[in-house]
XYZ file of C-alpha atoms in Angstrom:
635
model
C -7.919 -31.915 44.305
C -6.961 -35.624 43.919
C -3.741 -37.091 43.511
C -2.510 -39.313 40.739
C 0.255 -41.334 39.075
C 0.300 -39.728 35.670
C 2.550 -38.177 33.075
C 3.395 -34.335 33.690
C 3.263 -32.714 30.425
C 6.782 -30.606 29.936
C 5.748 -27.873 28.497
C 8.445 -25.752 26.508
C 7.578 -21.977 25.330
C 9.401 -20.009 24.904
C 8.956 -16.319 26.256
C 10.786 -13.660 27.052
C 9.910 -12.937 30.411
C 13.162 -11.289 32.576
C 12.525 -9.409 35.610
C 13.070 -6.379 36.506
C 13.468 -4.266 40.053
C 15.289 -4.847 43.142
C 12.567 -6.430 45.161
C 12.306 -3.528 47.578
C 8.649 -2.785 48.485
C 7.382 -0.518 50.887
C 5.229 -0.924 54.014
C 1.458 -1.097 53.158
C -1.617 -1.804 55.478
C -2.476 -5.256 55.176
C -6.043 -6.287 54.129
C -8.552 -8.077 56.071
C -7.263 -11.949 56.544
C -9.436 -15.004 56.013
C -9.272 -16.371 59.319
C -6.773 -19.727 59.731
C -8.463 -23.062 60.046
C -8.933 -23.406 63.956
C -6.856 -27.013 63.594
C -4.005 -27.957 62.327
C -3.797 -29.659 58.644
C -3.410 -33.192 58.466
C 0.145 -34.010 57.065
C 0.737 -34.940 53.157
C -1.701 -37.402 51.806
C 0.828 -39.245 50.095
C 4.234 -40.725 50.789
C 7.101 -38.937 48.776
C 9.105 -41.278 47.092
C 12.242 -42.522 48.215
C 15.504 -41.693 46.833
C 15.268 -37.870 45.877
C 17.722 -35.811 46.322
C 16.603 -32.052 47.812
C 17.289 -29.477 45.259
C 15.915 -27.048 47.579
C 15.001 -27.398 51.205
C 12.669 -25.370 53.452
C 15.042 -23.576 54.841
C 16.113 -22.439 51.109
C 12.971 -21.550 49.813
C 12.152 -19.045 52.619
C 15.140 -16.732 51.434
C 13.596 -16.616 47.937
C 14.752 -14.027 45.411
C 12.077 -11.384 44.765
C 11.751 -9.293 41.571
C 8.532 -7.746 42.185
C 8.494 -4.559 40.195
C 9.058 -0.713 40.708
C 9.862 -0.042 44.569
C 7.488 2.979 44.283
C 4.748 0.958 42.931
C 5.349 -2.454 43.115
C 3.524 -5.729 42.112
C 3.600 -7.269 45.511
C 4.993 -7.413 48.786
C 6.621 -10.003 50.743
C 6.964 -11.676 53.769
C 8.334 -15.022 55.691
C 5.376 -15.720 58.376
C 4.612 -18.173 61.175
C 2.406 -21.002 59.652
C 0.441 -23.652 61.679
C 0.974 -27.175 59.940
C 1.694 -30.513 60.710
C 5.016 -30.180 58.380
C 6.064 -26.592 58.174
C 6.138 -24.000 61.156
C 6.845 -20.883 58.373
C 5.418 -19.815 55.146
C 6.283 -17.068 52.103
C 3.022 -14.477 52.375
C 2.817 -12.798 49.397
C 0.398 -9.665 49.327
C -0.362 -8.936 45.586
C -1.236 -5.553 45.378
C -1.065 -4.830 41.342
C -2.761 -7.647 39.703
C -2.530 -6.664 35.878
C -0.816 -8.184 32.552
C 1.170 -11.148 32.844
C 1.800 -13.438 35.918
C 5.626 -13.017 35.831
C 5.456 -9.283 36.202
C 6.225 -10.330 39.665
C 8.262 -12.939 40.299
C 9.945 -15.040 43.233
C 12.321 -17.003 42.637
C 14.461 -19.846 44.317
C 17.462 -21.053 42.481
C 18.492 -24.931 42.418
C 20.926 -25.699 45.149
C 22.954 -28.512 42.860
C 23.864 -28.896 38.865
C 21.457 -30.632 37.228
C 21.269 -32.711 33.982
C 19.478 -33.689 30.745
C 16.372 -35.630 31.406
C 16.640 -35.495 35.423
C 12.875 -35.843 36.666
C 12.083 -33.971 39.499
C 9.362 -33.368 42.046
C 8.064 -29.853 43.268
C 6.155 -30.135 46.777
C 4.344 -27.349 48.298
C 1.025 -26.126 50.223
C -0.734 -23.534 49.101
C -3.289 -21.471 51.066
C -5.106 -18.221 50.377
C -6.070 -15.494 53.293
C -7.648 -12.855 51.782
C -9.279 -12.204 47.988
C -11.388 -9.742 46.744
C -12.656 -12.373 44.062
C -15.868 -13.204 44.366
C -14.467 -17.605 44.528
C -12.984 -16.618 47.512
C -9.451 -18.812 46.329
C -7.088 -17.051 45.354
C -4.079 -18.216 43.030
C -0.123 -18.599 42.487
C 1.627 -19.670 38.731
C 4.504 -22.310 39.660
C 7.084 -22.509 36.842
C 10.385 -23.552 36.385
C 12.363 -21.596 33.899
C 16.090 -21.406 32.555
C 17.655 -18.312 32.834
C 17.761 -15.607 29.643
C 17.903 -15.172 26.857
C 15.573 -18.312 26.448
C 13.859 -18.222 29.475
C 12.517 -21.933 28.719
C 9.717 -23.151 30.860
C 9.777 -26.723 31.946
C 7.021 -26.419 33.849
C 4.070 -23.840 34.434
C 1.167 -24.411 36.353
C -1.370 -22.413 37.881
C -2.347 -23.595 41.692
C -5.421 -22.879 43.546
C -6.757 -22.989 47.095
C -9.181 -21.140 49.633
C -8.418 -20.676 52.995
C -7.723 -24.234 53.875
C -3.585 -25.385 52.682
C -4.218 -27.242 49.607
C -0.871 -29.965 49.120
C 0.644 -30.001 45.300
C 2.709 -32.888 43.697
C 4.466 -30.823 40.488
C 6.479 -33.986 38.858
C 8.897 -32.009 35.662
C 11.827 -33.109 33.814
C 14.171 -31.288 32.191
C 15.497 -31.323 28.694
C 19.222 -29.737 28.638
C 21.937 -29.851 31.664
C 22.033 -26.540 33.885
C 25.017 -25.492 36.415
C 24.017 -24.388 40.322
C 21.794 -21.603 40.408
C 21.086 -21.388 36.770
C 18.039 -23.044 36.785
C 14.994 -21.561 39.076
C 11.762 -23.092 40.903
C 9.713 -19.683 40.231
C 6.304 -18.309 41.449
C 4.515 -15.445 39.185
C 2.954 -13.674 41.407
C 1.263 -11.063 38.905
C -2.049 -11.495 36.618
C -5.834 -11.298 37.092
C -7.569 -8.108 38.324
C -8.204 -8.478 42.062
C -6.001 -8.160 45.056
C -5.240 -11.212 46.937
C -2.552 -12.611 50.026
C -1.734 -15.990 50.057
C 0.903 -18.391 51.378
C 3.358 -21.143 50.456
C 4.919 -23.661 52.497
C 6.583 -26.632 52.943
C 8.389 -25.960 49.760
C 10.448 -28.601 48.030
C 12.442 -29.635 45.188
C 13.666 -33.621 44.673
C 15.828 -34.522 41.767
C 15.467 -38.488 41.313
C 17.974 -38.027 37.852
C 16.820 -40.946 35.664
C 16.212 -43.457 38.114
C 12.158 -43.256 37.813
C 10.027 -42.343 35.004
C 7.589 -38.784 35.059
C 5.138 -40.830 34.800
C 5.806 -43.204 38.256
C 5.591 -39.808 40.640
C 2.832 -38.509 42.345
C 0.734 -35.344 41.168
C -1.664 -33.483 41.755
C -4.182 -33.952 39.015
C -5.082 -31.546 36.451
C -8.597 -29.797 35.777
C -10.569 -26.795 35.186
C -13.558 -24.995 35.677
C -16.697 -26.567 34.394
C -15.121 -29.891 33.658
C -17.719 -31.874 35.773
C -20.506 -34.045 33.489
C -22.885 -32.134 35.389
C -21.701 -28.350 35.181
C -24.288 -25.879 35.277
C -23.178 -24.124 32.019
C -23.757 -27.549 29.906
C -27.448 -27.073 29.818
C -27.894 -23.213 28.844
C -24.736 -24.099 26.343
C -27.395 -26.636 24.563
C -30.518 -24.706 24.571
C -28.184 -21.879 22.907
C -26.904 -24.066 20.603
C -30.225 -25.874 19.547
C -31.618 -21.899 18.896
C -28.876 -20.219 17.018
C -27.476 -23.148 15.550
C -29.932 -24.780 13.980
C -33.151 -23.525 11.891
C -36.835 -25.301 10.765
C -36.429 -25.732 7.017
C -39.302 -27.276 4.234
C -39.242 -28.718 0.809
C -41.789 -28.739 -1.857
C -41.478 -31.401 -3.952
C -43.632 -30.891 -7.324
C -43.485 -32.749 -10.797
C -42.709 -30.953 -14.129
C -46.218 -29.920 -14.625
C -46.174 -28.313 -11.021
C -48.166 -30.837 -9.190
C -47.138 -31.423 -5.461
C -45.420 -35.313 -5.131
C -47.225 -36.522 -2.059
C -45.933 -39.541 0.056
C -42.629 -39.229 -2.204
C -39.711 -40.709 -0.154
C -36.531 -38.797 0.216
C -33.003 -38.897 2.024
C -31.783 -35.864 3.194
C -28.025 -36.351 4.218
C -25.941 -33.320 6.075
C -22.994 -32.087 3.873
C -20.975 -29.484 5.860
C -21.715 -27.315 9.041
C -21.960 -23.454 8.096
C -20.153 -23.336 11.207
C -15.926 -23.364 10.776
C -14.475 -26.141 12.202
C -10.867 -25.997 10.960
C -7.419 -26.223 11.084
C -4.517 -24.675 9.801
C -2.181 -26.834 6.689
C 1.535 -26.414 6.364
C 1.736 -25.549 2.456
C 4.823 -28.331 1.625
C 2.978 -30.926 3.701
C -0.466 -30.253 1.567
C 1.397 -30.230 -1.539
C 3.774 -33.475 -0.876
C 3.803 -35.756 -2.624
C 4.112 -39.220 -0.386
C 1.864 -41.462 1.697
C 2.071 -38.858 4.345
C 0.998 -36.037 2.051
C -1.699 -38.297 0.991
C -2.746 -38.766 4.488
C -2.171 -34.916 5.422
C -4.936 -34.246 2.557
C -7.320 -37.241 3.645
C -7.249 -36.231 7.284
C -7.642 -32.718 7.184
C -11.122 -33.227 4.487
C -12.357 -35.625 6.867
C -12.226 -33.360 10.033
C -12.386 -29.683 8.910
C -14.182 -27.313 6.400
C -11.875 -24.716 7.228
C -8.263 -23.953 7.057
C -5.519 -21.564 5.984
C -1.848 -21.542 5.999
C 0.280 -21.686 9.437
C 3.484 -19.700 8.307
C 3.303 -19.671 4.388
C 1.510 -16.605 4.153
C 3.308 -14.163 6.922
C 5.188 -11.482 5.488
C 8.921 -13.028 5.856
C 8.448 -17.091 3.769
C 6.408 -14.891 1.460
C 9.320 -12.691 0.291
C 11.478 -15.977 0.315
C 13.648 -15.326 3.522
C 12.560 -18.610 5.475
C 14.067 -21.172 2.957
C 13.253 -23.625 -0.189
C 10.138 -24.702 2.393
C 8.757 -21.955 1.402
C 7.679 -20.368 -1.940
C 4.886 -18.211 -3.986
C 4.115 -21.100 -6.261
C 3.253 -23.628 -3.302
C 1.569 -21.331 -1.736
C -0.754 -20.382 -4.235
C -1.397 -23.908 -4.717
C -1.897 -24.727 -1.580
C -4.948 -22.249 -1.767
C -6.038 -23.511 -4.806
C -6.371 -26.993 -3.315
C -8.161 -25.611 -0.769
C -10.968 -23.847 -3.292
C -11.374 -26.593 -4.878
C -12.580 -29.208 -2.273
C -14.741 -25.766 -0.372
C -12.647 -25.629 2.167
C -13.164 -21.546 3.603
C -10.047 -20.169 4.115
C -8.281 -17.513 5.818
C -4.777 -15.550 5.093
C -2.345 -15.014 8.004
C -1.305 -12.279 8.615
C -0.809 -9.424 6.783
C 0.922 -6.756 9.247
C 2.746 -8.260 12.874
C 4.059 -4.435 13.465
C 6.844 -5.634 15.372
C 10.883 -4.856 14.661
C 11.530 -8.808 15.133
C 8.217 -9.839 12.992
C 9.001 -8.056 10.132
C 11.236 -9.393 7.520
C 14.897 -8.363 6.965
C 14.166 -6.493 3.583
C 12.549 -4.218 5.596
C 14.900 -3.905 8.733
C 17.086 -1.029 7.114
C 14.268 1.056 8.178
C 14.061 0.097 11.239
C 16.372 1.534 14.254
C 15.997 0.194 18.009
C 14.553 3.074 18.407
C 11.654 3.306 17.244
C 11.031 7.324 17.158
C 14.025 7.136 14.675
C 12.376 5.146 11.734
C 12.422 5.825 8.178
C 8.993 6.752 7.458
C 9.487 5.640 3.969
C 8.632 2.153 5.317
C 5.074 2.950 5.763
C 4.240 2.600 1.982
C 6.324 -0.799 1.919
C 4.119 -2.172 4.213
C 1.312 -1.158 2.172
C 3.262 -2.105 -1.206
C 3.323 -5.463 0.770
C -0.249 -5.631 1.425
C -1.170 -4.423 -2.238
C 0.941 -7.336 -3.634
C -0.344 -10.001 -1.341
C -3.355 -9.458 -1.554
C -3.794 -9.213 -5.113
C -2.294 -12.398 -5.803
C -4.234 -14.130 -3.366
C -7.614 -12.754 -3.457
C -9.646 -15.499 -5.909
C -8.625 -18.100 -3.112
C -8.267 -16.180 0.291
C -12.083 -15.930 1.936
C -10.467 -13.845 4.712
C -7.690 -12.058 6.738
C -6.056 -11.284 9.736
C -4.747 -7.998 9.308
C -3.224 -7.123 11.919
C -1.588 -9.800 14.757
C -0.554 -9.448 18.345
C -0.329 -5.552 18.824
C -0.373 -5.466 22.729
C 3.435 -7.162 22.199
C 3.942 -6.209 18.852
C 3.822 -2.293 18.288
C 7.313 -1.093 16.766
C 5.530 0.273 13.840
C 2.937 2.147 15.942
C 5.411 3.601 18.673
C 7.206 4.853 15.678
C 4.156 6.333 13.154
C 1.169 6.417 15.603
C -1.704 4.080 15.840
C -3.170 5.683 12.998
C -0.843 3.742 10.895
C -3.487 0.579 11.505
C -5.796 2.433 9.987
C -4.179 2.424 6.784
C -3.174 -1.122 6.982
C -7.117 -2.078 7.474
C -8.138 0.834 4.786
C -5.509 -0.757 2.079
C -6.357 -4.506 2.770
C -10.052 -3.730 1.860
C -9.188 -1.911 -2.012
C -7.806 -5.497 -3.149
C -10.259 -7.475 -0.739
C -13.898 -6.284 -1.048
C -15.781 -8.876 -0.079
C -13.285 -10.666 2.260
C -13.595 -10.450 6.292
C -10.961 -8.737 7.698
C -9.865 -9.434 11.216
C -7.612 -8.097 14.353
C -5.961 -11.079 16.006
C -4.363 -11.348 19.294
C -3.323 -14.050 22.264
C -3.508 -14.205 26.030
C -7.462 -12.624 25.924
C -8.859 -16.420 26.749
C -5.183 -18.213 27.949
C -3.895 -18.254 31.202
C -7.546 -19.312 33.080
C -8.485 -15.850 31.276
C -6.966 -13.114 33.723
C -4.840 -11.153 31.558
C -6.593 -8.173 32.425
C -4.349 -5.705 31.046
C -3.925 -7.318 27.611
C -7.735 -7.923 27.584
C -8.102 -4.351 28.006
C -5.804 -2.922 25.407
C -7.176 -5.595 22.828
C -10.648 -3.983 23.472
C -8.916 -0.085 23.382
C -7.671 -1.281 20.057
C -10.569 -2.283 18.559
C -12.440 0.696 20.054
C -9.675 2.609 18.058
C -10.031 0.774 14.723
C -14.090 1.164 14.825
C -14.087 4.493 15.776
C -12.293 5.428 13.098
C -14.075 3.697 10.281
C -11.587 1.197 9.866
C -13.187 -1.772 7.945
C -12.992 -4.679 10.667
C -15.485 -6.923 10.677
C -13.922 -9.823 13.240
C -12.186 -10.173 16.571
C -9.935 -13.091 16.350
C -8.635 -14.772 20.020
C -5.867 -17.158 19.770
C -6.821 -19.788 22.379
C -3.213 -21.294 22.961
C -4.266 -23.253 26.545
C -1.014 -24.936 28.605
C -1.806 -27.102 31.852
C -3.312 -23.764 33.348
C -6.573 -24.081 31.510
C -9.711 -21.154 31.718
C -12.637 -21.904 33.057
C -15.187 -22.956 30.476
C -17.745 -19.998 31.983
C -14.856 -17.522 31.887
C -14.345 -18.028 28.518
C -17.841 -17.146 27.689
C -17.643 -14.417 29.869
C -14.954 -12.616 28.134
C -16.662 -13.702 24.396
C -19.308 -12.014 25.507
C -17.431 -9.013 26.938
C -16.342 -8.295 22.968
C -19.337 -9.313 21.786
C -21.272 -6.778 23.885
C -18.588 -3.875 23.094
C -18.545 -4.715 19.197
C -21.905 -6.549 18.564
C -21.536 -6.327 14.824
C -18.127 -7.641 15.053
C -17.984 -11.694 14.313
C -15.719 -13.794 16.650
C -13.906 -16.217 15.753
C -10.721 -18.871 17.745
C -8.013 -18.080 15.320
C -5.255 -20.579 17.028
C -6.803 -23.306 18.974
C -4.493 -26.141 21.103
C -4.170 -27.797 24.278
C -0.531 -28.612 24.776
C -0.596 -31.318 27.790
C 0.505 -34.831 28.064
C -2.766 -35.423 29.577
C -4.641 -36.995 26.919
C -7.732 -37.059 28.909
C -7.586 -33.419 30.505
C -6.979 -32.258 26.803
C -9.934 -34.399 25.230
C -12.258 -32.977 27.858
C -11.319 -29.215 27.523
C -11.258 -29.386 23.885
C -14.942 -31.087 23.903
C -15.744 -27.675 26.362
C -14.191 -25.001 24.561
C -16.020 -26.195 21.382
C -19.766 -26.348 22.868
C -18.998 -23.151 24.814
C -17.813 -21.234 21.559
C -20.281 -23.045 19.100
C -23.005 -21.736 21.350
C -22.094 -17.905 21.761
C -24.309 -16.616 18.838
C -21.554 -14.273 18.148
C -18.887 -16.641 17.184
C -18.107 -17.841 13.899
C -15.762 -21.015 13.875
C -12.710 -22.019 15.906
C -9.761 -23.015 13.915
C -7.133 -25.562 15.741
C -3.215 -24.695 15.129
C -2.350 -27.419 13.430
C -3.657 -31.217 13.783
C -0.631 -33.748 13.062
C 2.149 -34.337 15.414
C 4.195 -34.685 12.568
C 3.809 -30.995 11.233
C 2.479 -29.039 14.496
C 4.218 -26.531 16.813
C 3.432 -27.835 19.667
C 3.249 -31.498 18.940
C 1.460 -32.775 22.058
C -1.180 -30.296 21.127
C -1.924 -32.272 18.111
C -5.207 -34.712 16.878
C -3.360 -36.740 15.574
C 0.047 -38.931 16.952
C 3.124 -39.170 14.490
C 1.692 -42.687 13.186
C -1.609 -40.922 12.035
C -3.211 -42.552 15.242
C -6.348 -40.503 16.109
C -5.811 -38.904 20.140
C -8.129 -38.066 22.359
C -9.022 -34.829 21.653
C -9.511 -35.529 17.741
C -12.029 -37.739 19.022
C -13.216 -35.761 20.963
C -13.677 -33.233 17.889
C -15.204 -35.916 15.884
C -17.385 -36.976 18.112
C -19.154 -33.120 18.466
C -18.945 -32.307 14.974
C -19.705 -35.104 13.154
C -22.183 -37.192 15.650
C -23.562 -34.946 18.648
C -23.790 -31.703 16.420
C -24.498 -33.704 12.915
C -28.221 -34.432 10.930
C -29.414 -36.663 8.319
C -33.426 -36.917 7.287
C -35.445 -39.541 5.838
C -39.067 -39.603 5.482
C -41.948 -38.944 3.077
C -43.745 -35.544 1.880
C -47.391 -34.882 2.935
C -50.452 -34.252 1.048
C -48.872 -30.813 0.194
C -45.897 -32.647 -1.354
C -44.009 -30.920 1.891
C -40.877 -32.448 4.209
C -40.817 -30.551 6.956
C -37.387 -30.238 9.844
C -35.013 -28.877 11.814
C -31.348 -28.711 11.157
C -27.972 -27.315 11.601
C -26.825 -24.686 9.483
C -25.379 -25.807 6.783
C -24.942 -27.678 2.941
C -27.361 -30.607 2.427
C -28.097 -33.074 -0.089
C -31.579 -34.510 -0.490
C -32.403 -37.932 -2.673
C -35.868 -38.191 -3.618
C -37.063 -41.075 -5.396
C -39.984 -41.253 -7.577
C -41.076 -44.090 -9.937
C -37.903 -46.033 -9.025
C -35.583 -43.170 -10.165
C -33.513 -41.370 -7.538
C -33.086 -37.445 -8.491
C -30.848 -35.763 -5.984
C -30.275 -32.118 -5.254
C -27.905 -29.996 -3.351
C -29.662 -27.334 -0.813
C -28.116 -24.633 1.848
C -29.921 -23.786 4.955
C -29.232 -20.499 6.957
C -29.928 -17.955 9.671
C -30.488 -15.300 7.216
C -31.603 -17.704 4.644
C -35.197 -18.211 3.210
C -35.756 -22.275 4.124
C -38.359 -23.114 2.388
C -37.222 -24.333 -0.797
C -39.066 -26.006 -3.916
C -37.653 -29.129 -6.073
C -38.964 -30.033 -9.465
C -38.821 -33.552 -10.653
C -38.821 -33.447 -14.379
């Protein structure tokens, strides 16, 4: 790890992730330890700064709060140990011994000794060190995050820290964004996730609130990375030879004259249209349709990076019956679609069914108790009613669907009519939608450096559900929302290739792509990685970004593009794949067969040949399951 003076992204999601249990755990044998480094550490390798004031001390943070689960079967266990370091004689040991769904299953926690207040900028100091693992990196891992209590349960900070057996020093600079009393805001470890046992410690834990005398940007950290990020990573080179064999295809072109006579030594220009391949990026349906220099510039930018899109919120259940607002209407929607068709932009529809009591809209919530087992089952033909209409009147523009969203956290509508109740959803999408693909979609399968092994698992029970019984899915959609804990570019192809081997005839496709980081360079470099490592799984379809102007995105760090319309980082780093490294154009002559012979991506072409001074030109399509070898006539 090196150390750095850069920004610290503040990352705000929010999740509702409260705790539950009294922290009571029972004795357990411990596993085999990694044995301690046979010298002491050297002490930190940089110089805290001056002026802090200690939010929490050691003494503090070794009488942590624990929420760790069910006392009969809990997440982890844990201790306060003697430690061997140059500036900490104790440590937390935490023995995780149920490593499944999300990282704040378990949770310790260590409230802030003082108030604090809007735009404070803090430092988090720690050492982390791992004795035992069952994973076959022998480090081990801890999520640091610093949350405000319910019922937001913002995060100002989450980051996912790593070491082996050696103490690994972290520099965690955050600020925060609203004031907070004593004790209501927490320094927080998750201490669930991933599918192997571990035991690690922390130490030398501190907190130092410099208010808004420095800038984030002035502290030290601990710089950011992933997995694969080095120019020489092994995965780079098989990534290309995939790529050059499933993405690309030999291709020929008779030219002959009207009386079928071969045109030999005929010059021609053969320029690259559009990838087959979806690179895209969902539109906000008011922004496309406005009207203004921005609107103008919203259109511009999104034809000159992407040949896919589809509507962020417009076309979810609630803005389409009109309960989000005058943003949000039938008429602009449609045309948003219809601007779409026209310039051949592929499009999908999201989402028809998120089977969730607080996803659904309010005309429906009449039928819908807390309680789930209590629901009028006379909502089970609205939903299809829904799907009927929606369908219908977007069908001539709408190329596919996501038909059903998030059901490992979303799941009212099953709990209360059974799962075969997605069946029917599926079954109804596909009388009004013949030709269309129709997709699952769901989040944390990729996120979170990919060790959500729970949700992972119930996505793939799902689908194993919805194929078994002749539901008509034909794609597996994975969100790909990445914070500052990033996956590691071969674990992402790892688990594409664990769906694709399950559900080979299934396409794949990454439904909801961003990086949200202030770390303009960390985010260029991931999102150059995550599209050579999808664009060469055979399997995978297209990867579709969440949005690409700060001005109109969720997460507006995240974005391509700054509020000014300045091009980041990572949208050059998009450009630079898609329309340079991954892009084709042709000149040359035909042979003494009147034959131009190459090799090319996927995709739309044009080809200019000129003959007698006069320059005919012709549109062509080459494909995987195409026949390439196509014939021109000049009249």
């Amino acid at each position: 790890m090196k150390l750095c003076y850069l920004g610290c992204v503040v990352w705000l999601l929010l999740v509702a992730c409260g705790s539950s249990g009294d922290g009571n755990t029972p004795t357990v044998t411990a596993p085999p330890p990694i044995a301690p480094p046979l010298t002491p550490p050297p002490p930190a390798t940089v110089n805290i700064p001056a002026g802090g004031e200690l939010l929490i001390s050691s003494s503090e943070a070794l009488q942590p709060i624990s929420y760790l689960g069910d006392a009969a079967n809990p997440v982890a266990k844990l201790n306060v140990v003697d430690a061997t370091h140059a500036n900490f004689n104790q440590a937390l040991k935490i023995e995780v011994l149920k490593p499944e769904g999300d990282y704040w299953n378990g949770q310790i926690l260590i409230p802030l000794n003082k108030a604090v207040t809007k735009d404070d900028v803090m430092l988090v100091h720690l050492y982390f060190r791992t004795t035992f693992t069952t994973s076959e990196s022998g480090s081990g891992f801890v999520t640091v995050f610093m949350e405000s209590p319910a019922p937001d349960y913002t995060k100002y900070v989450e980051r996912e820290i790593t070491s082996d057996s050696e103490w690994q020093e972290y520099l965690i600079p955050v600020q925060i964004a609203q004031d907070f009393a004593k004790g209501e805001l927490q320094l927080k470890f998750g201490v669930g996730a991933g599918n192997k046992a571990q035991t690690y410690e922390i130490g030398g834990i501190a907190l130092y609130n410099y208010g808004q005398s420095v800038s984030l940007e002035s502290l030290p950290k601990t710089e950011l990375s992933y997995g694969g990020r080095a120019s020489d990573a092994a995965w780079r080179q098989a990534a290309e030879e995939r790529i050059e064999a499933v993405r690309k295809g030999d291709f020929s072109l008779t030219i002959k004259d009207g009386a079928g006579n071969a045109l030999t030594n005929t010059n021609l220009q053969i320029n690259f249209l559009r990838h087959a391949y979806h690179f895209g990026s969902v539109v906000a349906a008011d922004m496309l349709m406005q009207q203004s220099s921005d609107g103008d510039k919203y259109r511009e930018t999104l034809l000159a990076n992407f040949n896919q899109s589809g509507t962020e919120n417009d076309l979810k259940w609630a803005p389409w019956a009109g309960e989000w607002g005058e943003s949000f209407n039938q008429q602009q929607t449609i045309a948003a679609l219809n601007w779409l068709k026209t310039n051949k932009v592929y499009t999908r529809g999201h989402v028809l069914v998120w089977p969730s009591k607080r996803n659904l809209p309010l005309l429906v919530q009449s039928y819908l108790p807390e309680d789930p087992s209590q629901a009028d089952p006379a909502v089970k033909q609205v939903v299809l009613d829904h799907i009927d209409d929606i369908t219908q009147a977007t069908k001539a523009y709408v190329d596919e669907w996501d038909v059903l969203n998030e059901p490992f956290d979303n799941h009212y509508l099953m709990d209360a009519f059974g799962n075969n109740v997605m069946l029917d959803w599926f079954n109804q999408a596909r009388l009004n939608l013949p030709e269309q693909a129709l997709y699952i979609n769901d989040y944390s399968i990729l996120s979170g450096g990919g060790r959500n092994s729970a949700h992972q698992q119930h996505y793939q029970d799902t689908i194993e559900y919805l194929k078994t019984n002749n539901a008509p899915i034909t794609g597996i959609g994975l969100q790909s929302h990445f914070s500052e804990n990033l996956t590691a570019i071969t674990a992402i192809y790892d688990l594409i290739e664990r769906y694709h081997r399950a559900f080979p005839e299934l396409a794949i496709r990454a439904t909801e792509f961003d990086v949200n980081t202030a770390d303009t360079s960390l985010q260029a470099d991931f999102t150059r990685d995550f599209l050579t490592i999808f664009f060469s799984h055979p399997a995978t379809v297209g990867v579709q970004a969440w949005g690409f102007w700060a001005g109109r995105h969720w997460l507006p760090k995240g974005a391509m593009y700054s509020q000014n319309w300045q091009i980041k980082p990572n949208g050059e780093a998009w450009q630079n794949l898609i329309y340079k490294t991954w892009w084709n154009n042709f000149s040359g002559q035909t042979n003494e067969a009147g034959v131009f012979q190459q090799r090319g991506f996927y995709g739309d072409y044009e080809v200019s040949v000129t003959v007698a001074g006069v320059v005919h030109t012709f549109d062509f399509s080459i494909g995987a399951d195409s026949n390439n070898n196509l014939e021109f006539v000049i009249p």
